[in-house]
Amino acid sequence: MRVVFDTNILLSAFLTQGGVAQKLFERAVAKYTVLTSEYILAEATEKLAIKLNVPEDKINAFIRYVRVRMHIYSPAGNGKIDFEDPKDIPILDLLHAGGVHYFITGDKKLLALKKHRQTLILSLREALELL
């Protein structure tokens, strides 16, 4: 099974030690193939630095942590996906091209889809119950 964590859940897993998101992340890494992309890593880095004002050494620790525990996948980005928020298109492309089974997110627009091709789109709570 292949799993992708959206940026918001990934950051929550990293920032809230012992929290629900971190527990789910650790469980997923132990049981499944967890994918991410350079796009998600760049988005996470930007949010950590600009919005959350996290020091650079902690951001670098986060990137190292992710690179060790997850598989970095770079989809071709063929542009055939249409979605109302263009910032989510690279993520939807990753789900399709990476053959992802489960996508965990807190984004309401993405959750409203419920499914994108072969991928079930789950909230953190739904993922806890299923995975």
Short mmCIF file of C-alpha atoms in Angstrom, two decimals, residues 1 9 12 15 19 23 27 30-31 53 63 84 86-87 112 115 129:
data_model
loop_
_atom_site.label_atom_id
_atom_site.label_comp_id
_atom_site.label_asym_id
_atom_site.label_seq_id
_atom_site.Cartn_x
_atom_site.Cartn_y
_atom_site.Cartn_z
CA MET A 1 0.00 0.00 0.00
CA ILE A 9 -0.56 16.56 8.30
CA SER A 12 1.64 18.33 12.40
CA LEU A 15 5.76 19.60 15.22
CA GLY A 19 0.43 13.71 18.84
CA LYS A 23 1.54 8.34 15.75
CA ARG A 27 2.49 3.57 11.98
CA ALA A 30 6.31 0.97 9.57
CA LYS A 31 3.55 -0.75 7.57
CA ASN A 53 9.18 31.12 11.87
CA ILE A 63 13.94 17.54 5.80
CA GLU A 84 -9.97 24.63 -8.60
CA PRO A 86 -3.79 25.12 -8.86
CA LYS A 87 -1.48 24.59 -5.87
CA ALA A 112 -14.60 16.90 -0.50
CA LYS A 115 -11.45 9.90 -4.06
CA GLU A 129 -9.55 4.15 11.82
#
